PDB file of C-alpha atoms in Angstrom:
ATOM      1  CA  UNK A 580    -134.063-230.463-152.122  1.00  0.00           C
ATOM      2  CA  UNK A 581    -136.289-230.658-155.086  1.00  0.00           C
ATOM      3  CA  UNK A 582    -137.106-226.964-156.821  1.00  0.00           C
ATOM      4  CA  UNK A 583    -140.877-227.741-156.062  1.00  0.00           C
ATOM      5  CA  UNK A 584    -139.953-228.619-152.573  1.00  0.00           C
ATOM      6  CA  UNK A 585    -137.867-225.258-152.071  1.00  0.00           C
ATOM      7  CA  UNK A 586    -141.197-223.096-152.842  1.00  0.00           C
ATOM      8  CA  UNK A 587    -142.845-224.936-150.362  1.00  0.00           C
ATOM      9  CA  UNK A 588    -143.911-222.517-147.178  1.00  0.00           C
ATOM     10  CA  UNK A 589    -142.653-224.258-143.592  1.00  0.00           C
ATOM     11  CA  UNK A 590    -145.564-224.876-141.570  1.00  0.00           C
ATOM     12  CA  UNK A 591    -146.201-222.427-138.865  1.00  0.00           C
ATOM     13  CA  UNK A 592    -144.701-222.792-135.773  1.00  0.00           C
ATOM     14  CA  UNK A 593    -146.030-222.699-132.571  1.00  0.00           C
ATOM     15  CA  UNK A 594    -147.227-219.644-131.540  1.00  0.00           C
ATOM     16  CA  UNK A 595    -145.401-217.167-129.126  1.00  0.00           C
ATOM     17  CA  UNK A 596    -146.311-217.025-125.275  1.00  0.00           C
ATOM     18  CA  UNK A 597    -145.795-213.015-125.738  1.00  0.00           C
ATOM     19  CA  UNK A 598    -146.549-210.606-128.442  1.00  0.00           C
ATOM     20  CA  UNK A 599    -143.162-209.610-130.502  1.00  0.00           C
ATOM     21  CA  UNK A 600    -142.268-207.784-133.407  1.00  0.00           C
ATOM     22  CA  UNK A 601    -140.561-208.516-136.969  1.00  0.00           C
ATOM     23  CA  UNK A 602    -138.486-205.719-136.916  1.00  0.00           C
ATOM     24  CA  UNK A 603    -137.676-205.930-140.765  1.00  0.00           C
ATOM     25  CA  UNK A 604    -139.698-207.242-143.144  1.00  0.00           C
ATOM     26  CA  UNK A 605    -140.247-206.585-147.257  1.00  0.00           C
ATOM     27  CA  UNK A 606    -143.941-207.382-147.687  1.00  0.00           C
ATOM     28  CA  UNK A 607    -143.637-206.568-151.359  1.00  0.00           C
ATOM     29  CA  UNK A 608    -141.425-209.024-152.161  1.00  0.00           C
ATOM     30  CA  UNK A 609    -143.329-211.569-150.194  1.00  0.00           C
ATOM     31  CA  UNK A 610    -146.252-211.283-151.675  1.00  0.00           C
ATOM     32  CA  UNK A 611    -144.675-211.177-155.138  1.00  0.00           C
ATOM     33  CA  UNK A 612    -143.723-207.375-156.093  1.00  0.00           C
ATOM     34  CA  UNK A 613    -143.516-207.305-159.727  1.00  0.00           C
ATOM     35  CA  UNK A 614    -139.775-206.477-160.525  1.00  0.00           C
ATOM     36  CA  UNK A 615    -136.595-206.895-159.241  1.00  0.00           C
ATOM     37  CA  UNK A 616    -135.886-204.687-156.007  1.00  0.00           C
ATOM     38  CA  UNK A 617    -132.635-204.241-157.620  1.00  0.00           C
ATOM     39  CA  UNK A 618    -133.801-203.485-161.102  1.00  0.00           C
ATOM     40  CA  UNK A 619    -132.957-200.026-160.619  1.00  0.00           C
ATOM     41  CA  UNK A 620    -136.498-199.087-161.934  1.00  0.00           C
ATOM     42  CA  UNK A 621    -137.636-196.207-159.306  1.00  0.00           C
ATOM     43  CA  UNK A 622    -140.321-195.346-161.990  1.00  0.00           C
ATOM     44  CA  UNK A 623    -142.097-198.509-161.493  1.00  0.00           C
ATOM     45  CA  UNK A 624    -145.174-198.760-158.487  1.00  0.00           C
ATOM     46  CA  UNK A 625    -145.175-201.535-156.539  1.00  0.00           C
ATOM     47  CA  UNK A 626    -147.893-203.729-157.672  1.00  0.00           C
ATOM     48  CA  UNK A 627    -148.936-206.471-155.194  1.00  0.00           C
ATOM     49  CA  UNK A 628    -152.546-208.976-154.103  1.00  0.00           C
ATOM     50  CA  UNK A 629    -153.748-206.995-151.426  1.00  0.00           C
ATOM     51  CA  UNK A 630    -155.562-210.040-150.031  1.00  0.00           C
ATOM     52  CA  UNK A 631    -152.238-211.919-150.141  1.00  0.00           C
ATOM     53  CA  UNK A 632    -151.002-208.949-147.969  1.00  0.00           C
ATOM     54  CA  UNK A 633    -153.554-209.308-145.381  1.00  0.00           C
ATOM     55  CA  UNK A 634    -153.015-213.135-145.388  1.00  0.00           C
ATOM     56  CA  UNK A 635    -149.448-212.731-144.835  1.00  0.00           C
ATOM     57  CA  UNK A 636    -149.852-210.222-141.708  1.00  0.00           C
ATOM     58  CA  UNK A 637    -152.811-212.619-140.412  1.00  0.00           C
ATOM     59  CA  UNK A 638    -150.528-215.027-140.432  1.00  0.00           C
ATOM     60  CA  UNK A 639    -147.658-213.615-138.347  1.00  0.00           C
ATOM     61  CA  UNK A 640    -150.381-212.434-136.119  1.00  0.00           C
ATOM     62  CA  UNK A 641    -152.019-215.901-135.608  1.00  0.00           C
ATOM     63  CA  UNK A 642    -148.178-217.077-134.124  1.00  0.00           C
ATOM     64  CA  UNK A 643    -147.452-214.024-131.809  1.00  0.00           C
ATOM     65  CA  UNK A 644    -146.185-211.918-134.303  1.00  0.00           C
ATOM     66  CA  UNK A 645    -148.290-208.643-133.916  1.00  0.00           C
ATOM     67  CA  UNK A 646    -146.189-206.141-135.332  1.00  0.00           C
ATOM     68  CA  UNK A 647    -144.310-205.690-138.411  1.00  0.00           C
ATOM     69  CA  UNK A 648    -142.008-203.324-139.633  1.00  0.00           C
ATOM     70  CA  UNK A 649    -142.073-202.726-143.427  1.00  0.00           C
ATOM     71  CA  UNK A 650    -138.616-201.859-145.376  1.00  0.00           C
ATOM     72  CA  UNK A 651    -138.397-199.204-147.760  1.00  0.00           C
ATOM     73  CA  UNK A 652    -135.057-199.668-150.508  1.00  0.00           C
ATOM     74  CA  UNK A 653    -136.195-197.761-153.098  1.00  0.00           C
ATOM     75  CA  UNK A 654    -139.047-194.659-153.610  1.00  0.00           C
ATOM     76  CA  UNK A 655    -141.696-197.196-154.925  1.00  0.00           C
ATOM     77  CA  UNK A 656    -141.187-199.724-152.252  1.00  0.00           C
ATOM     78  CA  UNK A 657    -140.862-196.373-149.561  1.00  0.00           C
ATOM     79  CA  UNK A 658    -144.182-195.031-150.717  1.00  0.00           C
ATOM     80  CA  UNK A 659    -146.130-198.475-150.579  1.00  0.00           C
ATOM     81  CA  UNK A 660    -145.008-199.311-147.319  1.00  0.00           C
ATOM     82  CA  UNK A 661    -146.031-195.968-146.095  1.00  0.00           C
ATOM     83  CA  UNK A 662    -149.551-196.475-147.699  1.00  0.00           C
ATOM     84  CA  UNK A 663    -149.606-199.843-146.392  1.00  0.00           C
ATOM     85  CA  UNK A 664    -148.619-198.513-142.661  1.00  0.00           C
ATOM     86  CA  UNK A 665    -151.185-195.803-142.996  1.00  0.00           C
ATOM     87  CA  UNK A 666    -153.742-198.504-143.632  1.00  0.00           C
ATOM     88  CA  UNK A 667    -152.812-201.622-141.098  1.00  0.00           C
ATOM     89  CA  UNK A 668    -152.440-201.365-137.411  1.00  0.00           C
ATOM     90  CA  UNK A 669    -150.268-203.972-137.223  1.00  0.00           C
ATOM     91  CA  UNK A 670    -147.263-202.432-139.352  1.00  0.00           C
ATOM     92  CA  UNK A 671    -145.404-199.679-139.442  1.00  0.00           C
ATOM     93  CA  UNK A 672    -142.793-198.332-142.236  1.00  0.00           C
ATOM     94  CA  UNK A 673    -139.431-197.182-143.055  1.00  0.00           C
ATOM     95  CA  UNK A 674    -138.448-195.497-145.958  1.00  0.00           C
ATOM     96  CA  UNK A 675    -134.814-195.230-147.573  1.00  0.00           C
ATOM     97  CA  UNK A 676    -132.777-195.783-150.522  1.00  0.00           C
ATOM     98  CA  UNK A 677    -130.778-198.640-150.241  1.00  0.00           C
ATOM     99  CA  UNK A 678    -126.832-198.203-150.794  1.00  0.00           C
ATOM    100  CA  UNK A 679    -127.018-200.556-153.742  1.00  0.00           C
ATOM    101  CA  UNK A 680    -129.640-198.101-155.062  1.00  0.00           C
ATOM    102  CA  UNK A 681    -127.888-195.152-154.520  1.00  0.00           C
ATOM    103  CA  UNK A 682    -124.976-195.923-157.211  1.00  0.00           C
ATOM    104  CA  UNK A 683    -127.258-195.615-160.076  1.00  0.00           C
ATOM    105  CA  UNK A 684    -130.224-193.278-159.111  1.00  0.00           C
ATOM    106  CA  UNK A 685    -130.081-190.486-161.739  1.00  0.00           C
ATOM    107  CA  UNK A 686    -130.699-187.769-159.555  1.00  0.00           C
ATOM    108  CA  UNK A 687    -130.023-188.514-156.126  1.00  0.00           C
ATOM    109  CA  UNK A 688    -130.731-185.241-154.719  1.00  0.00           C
ATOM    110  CA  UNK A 689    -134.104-185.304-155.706  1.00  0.00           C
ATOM    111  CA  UNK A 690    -134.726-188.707-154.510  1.00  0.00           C
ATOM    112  CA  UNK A 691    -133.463-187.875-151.166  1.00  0.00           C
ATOM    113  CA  UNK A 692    -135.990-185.243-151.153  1.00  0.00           C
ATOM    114  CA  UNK A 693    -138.571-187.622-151.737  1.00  0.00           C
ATOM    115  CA  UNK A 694    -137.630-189.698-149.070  1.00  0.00           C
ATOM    116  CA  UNK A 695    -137.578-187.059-146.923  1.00  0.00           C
ATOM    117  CA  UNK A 696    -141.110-185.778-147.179  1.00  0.00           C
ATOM    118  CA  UNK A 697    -142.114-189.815-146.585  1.00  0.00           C
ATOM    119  CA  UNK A 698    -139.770-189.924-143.348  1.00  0.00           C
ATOM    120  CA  UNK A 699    -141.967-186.472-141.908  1.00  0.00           C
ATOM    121  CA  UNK A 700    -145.237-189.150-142.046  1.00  0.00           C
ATOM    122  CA  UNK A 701    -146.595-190.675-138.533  1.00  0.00           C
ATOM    123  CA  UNK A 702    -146.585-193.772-139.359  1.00  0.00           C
ATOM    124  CA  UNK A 703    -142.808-193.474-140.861  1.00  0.00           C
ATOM    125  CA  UNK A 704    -140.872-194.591-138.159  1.00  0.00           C
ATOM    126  CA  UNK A 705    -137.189-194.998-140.064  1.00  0.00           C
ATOM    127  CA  UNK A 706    -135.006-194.292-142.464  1.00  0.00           C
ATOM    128  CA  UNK A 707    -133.724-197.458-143.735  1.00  0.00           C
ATOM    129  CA  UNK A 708    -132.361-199.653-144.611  1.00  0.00           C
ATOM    130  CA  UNK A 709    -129.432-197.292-145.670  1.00  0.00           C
ATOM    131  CA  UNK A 710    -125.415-197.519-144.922  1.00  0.00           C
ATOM    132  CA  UNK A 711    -122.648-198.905-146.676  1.00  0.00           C
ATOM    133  CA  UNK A 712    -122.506-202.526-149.048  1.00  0.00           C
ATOM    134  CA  UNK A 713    -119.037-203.215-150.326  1.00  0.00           C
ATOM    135  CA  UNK A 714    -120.247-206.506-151.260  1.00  0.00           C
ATOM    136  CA  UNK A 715    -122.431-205.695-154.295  1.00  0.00           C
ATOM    137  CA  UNK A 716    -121.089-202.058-155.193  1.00  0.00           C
ATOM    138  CA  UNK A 717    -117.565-201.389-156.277  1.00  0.00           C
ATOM    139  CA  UNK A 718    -115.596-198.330-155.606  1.00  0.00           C
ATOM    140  CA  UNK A 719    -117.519-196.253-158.325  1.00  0.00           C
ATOM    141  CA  UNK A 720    -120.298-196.807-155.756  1.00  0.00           C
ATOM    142  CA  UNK A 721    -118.981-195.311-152.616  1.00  0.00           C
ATOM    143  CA  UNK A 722    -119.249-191.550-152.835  1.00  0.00           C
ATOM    144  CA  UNK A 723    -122.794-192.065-153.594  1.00  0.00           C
ATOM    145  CA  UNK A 724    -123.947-194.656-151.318  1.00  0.00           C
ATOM    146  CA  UNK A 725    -121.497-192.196-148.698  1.00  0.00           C
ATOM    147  CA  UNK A 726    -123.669-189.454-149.472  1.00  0.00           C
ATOM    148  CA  UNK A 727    -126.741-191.052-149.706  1.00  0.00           C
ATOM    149  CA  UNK A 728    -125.964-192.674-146.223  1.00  0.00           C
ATOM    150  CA  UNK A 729    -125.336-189.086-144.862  1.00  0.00           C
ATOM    151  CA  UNK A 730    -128.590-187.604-146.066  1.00  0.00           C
ATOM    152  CA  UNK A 731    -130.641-190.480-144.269  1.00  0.00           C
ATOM    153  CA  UNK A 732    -128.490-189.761-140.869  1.00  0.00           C
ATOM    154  CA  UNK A 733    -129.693-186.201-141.284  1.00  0.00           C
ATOM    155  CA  UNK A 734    -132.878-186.945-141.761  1.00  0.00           C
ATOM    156  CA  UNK A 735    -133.387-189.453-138.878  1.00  0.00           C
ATOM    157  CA  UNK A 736    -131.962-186.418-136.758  1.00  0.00           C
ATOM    158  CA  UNK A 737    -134.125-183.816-138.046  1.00  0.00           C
ATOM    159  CA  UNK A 738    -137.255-186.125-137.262  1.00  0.00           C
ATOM    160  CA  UNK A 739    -136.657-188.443-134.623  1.00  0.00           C
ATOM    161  CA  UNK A 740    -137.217-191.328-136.473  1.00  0.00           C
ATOM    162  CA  UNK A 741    -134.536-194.471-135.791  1.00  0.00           C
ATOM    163  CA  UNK A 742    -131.837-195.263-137.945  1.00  0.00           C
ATOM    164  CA  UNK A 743    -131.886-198.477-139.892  1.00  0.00           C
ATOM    165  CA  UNK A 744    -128.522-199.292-141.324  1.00  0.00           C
ATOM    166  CA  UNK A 745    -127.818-201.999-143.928  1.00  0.00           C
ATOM    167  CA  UNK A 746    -123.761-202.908-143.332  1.00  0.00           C
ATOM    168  CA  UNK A 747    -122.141-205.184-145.514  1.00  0.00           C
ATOM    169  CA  UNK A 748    -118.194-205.524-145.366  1.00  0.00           C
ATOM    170  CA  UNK A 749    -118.351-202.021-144.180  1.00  0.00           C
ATOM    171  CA  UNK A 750    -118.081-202.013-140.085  1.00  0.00           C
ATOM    172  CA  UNK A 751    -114.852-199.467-139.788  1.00  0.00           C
ATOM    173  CA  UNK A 752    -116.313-197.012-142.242  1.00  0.00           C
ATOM    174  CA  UNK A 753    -120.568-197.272-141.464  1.00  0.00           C
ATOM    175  CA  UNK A 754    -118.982-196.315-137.581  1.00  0.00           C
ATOM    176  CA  UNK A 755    -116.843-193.512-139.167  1.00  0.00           C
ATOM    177  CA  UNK A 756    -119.357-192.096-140.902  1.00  0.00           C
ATOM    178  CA  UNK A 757    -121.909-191.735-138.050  1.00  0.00           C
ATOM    179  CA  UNK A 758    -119.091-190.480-135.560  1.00  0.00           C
ATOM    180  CA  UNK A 759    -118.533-187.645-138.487  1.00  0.00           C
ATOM    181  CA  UNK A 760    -122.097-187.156-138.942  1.00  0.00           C
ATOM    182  CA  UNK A 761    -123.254-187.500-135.216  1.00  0.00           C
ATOM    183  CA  UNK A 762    -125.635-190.521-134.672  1.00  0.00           C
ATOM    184  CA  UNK A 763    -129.126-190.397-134.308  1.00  0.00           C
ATOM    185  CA  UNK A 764    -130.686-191.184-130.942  1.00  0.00           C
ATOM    186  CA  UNK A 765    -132.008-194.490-132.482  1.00  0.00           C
ATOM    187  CA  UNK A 766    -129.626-196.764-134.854  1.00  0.00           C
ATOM    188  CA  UNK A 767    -130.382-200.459-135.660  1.00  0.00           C
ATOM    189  CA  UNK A 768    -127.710-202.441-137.026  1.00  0.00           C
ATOM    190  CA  UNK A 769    -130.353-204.483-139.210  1.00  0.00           C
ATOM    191  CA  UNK A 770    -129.540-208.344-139.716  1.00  0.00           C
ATOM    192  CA  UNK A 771    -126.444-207.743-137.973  1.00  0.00           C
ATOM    193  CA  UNK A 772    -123.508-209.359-139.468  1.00  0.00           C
ATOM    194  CA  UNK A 773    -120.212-208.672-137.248  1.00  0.00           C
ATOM    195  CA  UNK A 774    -118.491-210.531-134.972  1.00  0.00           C
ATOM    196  CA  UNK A 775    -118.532-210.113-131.196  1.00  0.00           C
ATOM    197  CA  UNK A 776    -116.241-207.428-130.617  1.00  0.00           C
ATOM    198  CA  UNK A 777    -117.766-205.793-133.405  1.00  0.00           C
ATOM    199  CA  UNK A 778    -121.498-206.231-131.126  1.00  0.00           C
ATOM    200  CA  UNK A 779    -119.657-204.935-128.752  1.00  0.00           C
ATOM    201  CA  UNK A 780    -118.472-202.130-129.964  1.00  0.00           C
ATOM    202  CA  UNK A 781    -122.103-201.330-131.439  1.00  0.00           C
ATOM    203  CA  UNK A 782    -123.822-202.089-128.136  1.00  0.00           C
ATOM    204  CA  UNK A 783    -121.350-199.385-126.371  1.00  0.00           C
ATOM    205  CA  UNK A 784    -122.500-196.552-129.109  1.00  0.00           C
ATOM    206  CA  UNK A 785    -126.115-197.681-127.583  1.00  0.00           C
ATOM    207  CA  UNK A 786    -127.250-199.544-131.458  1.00  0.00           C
ATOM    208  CA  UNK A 787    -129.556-202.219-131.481  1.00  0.00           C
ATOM    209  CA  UNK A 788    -128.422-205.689-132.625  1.00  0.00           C
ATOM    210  CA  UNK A 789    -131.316-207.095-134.925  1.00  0.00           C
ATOM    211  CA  UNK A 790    -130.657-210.801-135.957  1.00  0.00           C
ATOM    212  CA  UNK A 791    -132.282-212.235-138.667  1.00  0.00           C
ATOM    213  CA  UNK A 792    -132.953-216.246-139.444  1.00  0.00           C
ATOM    214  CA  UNK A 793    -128.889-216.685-140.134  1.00  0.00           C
ATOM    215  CA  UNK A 794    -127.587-216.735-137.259  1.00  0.00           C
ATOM    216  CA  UNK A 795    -129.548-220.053-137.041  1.00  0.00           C
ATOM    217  CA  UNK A 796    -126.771-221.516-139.598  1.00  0.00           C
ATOM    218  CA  UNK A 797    -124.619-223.595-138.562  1.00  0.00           C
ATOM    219  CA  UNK A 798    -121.743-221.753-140.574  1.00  0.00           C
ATOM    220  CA  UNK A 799    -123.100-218.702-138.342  1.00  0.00           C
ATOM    221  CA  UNK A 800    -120.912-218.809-135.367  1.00  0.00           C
ATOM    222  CA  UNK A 801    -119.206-215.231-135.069  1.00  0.00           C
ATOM    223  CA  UNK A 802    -123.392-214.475-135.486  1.00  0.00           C
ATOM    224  CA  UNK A 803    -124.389-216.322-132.396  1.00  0.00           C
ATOM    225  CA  UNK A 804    -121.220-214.992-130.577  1.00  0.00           C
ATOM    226  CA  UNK A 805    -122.002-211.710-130.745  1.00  0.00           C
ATOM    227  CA  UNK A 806    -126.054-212.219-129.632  1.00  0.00           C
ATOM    228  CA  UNK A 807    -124.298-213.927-126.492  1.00  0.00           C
ATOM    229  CA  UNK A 808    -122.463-210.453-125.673  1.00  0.00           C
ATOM    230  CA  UNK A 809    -125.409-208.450-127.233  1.00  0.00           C
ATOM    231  CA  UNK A 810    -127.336-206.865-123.911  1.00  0.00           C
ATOM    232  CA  UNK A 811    -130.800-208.121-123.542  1.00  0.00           C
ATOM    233  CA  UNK A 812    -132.131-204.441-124.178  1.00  0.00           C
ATOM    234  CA  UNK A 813    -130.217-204.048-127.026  1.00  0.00           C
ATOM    235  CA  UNK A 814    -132.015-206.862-129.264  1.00  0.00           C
ATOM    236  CA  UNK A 815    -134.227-207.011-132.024  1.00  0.00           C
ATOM    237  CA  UNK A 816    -135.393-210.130-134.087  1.00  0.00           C
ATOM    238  CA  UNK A 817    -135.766-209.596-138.051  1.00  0.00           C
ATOM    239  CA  UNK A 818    -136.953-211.819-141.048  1.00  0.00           C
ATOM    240  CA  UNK A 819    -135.460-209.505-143.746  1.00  0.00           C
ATOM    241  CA  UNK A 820    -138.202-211.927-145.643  1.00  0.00           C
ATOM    242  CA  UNK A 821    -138.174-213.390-147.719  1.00  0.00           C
ATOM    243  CA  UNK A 822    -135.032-213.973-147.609  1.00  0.00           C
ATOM    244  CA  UNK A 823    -132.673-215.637-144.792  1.00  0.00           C
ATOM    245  CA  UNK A 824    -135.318-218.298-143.314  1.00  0.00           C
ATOM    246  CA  UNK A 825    -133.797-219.644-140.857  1.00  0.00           C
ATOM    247  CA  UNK A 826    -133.518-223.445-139.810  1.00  0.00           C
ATOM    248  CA  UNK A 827    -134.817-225.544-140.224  1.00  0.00           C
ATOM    249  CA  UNK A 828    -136.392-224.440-143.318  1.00  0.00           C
ATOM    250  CA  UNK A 829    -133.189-222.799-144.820  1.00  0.00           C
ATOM    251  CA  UNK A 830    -134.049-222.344-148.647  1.00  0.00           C
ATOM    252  CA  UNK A 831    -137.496-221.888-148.435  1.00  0.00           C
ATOM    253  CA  UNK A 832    -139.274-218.647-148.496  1.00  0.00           C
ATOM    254  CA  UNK A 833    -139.324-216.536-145.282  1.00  0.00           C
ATOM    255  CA  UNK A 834    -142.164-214.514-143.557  1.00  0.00           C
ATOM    256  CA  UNK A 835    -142.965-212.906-141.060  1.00  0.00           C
ATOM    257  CA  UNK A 836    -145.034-215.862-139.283  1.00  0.00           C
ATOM    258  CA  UNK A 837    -141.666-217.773-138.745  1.00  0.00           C
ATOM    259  CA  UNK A 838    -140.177-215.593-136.630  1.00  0.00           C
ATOM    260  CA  UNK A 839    -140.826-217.459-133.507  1.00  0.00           C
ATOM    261  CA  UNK A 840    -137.978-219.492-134.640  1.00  0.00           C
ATOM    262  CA  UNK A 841    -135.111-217.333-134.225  1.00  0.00           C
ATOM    263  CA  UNK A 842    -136.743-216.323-130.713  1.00  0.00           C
ATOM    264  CA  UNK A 843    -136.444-218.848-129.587  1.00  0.00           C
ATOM    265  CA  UNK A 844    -132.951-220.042-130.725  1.00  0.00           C
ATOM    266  CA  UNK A 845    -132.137-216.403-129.519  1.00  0.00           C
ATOM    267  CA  UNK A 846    -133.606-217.525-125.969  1.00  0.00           C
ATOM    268  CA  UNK A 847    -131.824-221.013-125.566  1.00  0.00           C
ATOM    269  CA  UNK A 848    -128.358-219.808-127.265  1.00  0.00           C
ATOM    270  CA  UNK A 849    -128.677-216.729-124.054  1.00  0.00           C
ATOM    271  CA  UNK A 850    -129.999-219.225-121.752  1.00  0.00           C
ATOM    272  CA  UNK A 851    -132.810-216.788-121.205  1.00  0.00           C
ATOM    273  CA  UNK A 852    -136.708-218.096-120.704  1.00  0.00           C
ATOM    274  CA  UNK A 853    -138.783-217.570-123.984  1.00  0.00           C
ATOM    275  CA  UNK A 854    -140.664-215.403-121.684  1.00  0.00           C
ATOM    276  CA  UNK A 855    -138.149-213.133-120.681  1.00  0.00           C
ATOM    277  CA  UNK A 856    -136.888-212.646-124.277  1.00  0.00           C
ATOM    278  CA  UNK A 857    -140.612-211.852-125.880  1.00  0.00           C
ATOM    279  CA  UNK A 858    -141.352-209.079-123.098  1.00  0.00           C
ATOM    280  CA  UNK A 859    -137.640-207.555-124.163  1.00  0.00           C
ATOM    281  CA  UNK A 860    -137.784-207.342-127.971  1.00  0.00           C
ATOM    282  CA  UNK A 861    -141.371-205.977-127.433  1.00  0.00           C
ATOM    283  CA  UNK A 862    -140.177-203.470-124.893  1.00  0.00           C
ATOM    284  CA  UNK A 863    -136.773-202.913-127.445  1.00  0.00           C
ATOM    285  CA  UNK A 864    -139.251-202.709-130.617  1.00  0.00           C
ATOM    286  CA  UNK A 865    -141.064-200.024-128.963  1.00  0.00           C
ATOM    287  CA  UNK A 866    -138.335-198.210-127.544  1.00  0.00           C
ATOM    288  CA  UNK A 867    -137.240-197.917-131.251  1.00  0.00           C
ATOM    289  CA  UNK A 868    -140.753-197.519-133.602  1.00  0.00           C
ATOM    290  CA  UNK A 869    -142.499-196.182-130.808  1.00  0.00           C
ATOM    291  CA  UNK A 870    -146.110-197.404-130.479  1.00  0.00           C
ATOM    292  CA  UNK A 871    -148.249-199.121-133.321  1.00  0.00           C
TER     293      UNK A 871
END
């Protein structure tokens, strides 16, 4: 694939025969936040087109895509997507610092604070994405990113919101920290990445599964596994744009409008009518943001 050819958007596919929801989405990346999200630079406002914005939500809208979910991982990217949730019907926010973030935040406890006075807004529906990511940070990272993961379980408690967890080689220990901490009502495993017994194991706790555009890969298989053991009512479809587009546009940029894709590889993997599966992640993405 050329480089020119790898910027290209996919075309939109066709739209959705029910309303659904993107259930994680970073519209300031998108739309071309200035800055690396893992730059470290909390000091920094987001800075994005707000016309580019509304194009991008008009877009997912015009395919059956009528409700987004915007991702906080740091405090400039939580306070914009609270502004922009204030603003738009169609999306609603989390706010969170993400465990790579945690590591090297100069004063954690006063960023937590921050993000807690964001998670007490109405539109705030989440804290997240937070958890564990033994990927990226090393074991200087942990007691932070342990802490930080803490305060966000806390939170979620103390105002209903869901819990949105970002896990990455970290199953045994995200689970052992919310059985020490007591899970929140509401926990979303976002672009899940364990294995079946490991959905299973989630789906007993009552989590929500969300799946993002790889489990479309074909080197995806313990991904597709588990959404064949994951209970209808458990599900939730993700971009985590604009990364993770799923096939067959792998390598392009992701948004929110291509969704409809992993629906419906979601519906024929299950064997379940595109039907059925739209009126259950709508139902699921309520249950979990409540109402937009």
């Amino acid at each position: 694939m050329s480089r020119a050819h790898a910027q290209e958007r996919p075309p939109a596919p066709e739209p959705l025969p029910i309303p659904v929801l993107d259930s994680h989405t970073h519209l300031d990346i998108v739309v071309g936040r200035r800055g690396d999200v893992d730059d470290g630079s909390q000091e920094d406002a987001v800075t994005v087109d707000a016309d580019r914005v509304r194009a991008e939500i008009d877009a997912a809208v015009a395919v059956g895509v009528t409700r987004l979910v915007q991702v906080g991982v740091d405090l400039p990217s939580s306070h914009w997507g609270a502004d922009l949730a204030a603003a738009s019907p169609h999306v609603l926010a989390t706010v969170a610092l993400h465990p790579n973030e945690a590591p090297r935040t100069a004063d954690l406890d006063e960023a937590l604070r921050e993000i807690e006075a964001l998670a007490a807004l109405p539109r705030v529906r989440g804290l997240g994405e937070t958890g564990l990511d033994y990927f990226r940070t090393g074991e200087g990272g942990v007691e932070a990113q342990t802490a930080s993961f803490r305060a966000h379980i806390a939170f979620a408690k103390r105002y209903g919101k869901a819990l949105v967890i970002h896990d990455r080689e970290a199953h045994s220990d995200v689970l052992k920290v919310l059985k020490e901490e007591g899970a929140p009502d509401t926990v979303v495993l976002h672009c899940f990445s364990g294995d079946a017994e490991f959905a299973r194991e989630c789906a007993e706790r009552g989590f929500y599964l969300s799946f993002a555009g790889n489990v479309t890969f074909k080197s995806a298989a313990h991904l597709r596994e588990a959404a064949l053991v994951a209970p209808r009512d458990q599900i939730l479809v993700e971009t985590d744009a604009p990364f993770l587009t799923p096939m067959p546009y792998r390598g392009r940029p992701n948004a929110s409008y291509l969704i409809p894709h992993v629906v419906r590889f979601l519906a024929e993997l299950r064997g379940d009518s595109l039907e059925d599966m739209c009126t259950a992640l709508a139902a699921n993405g309520e249950r979990v943001f409540g109402q937009w």
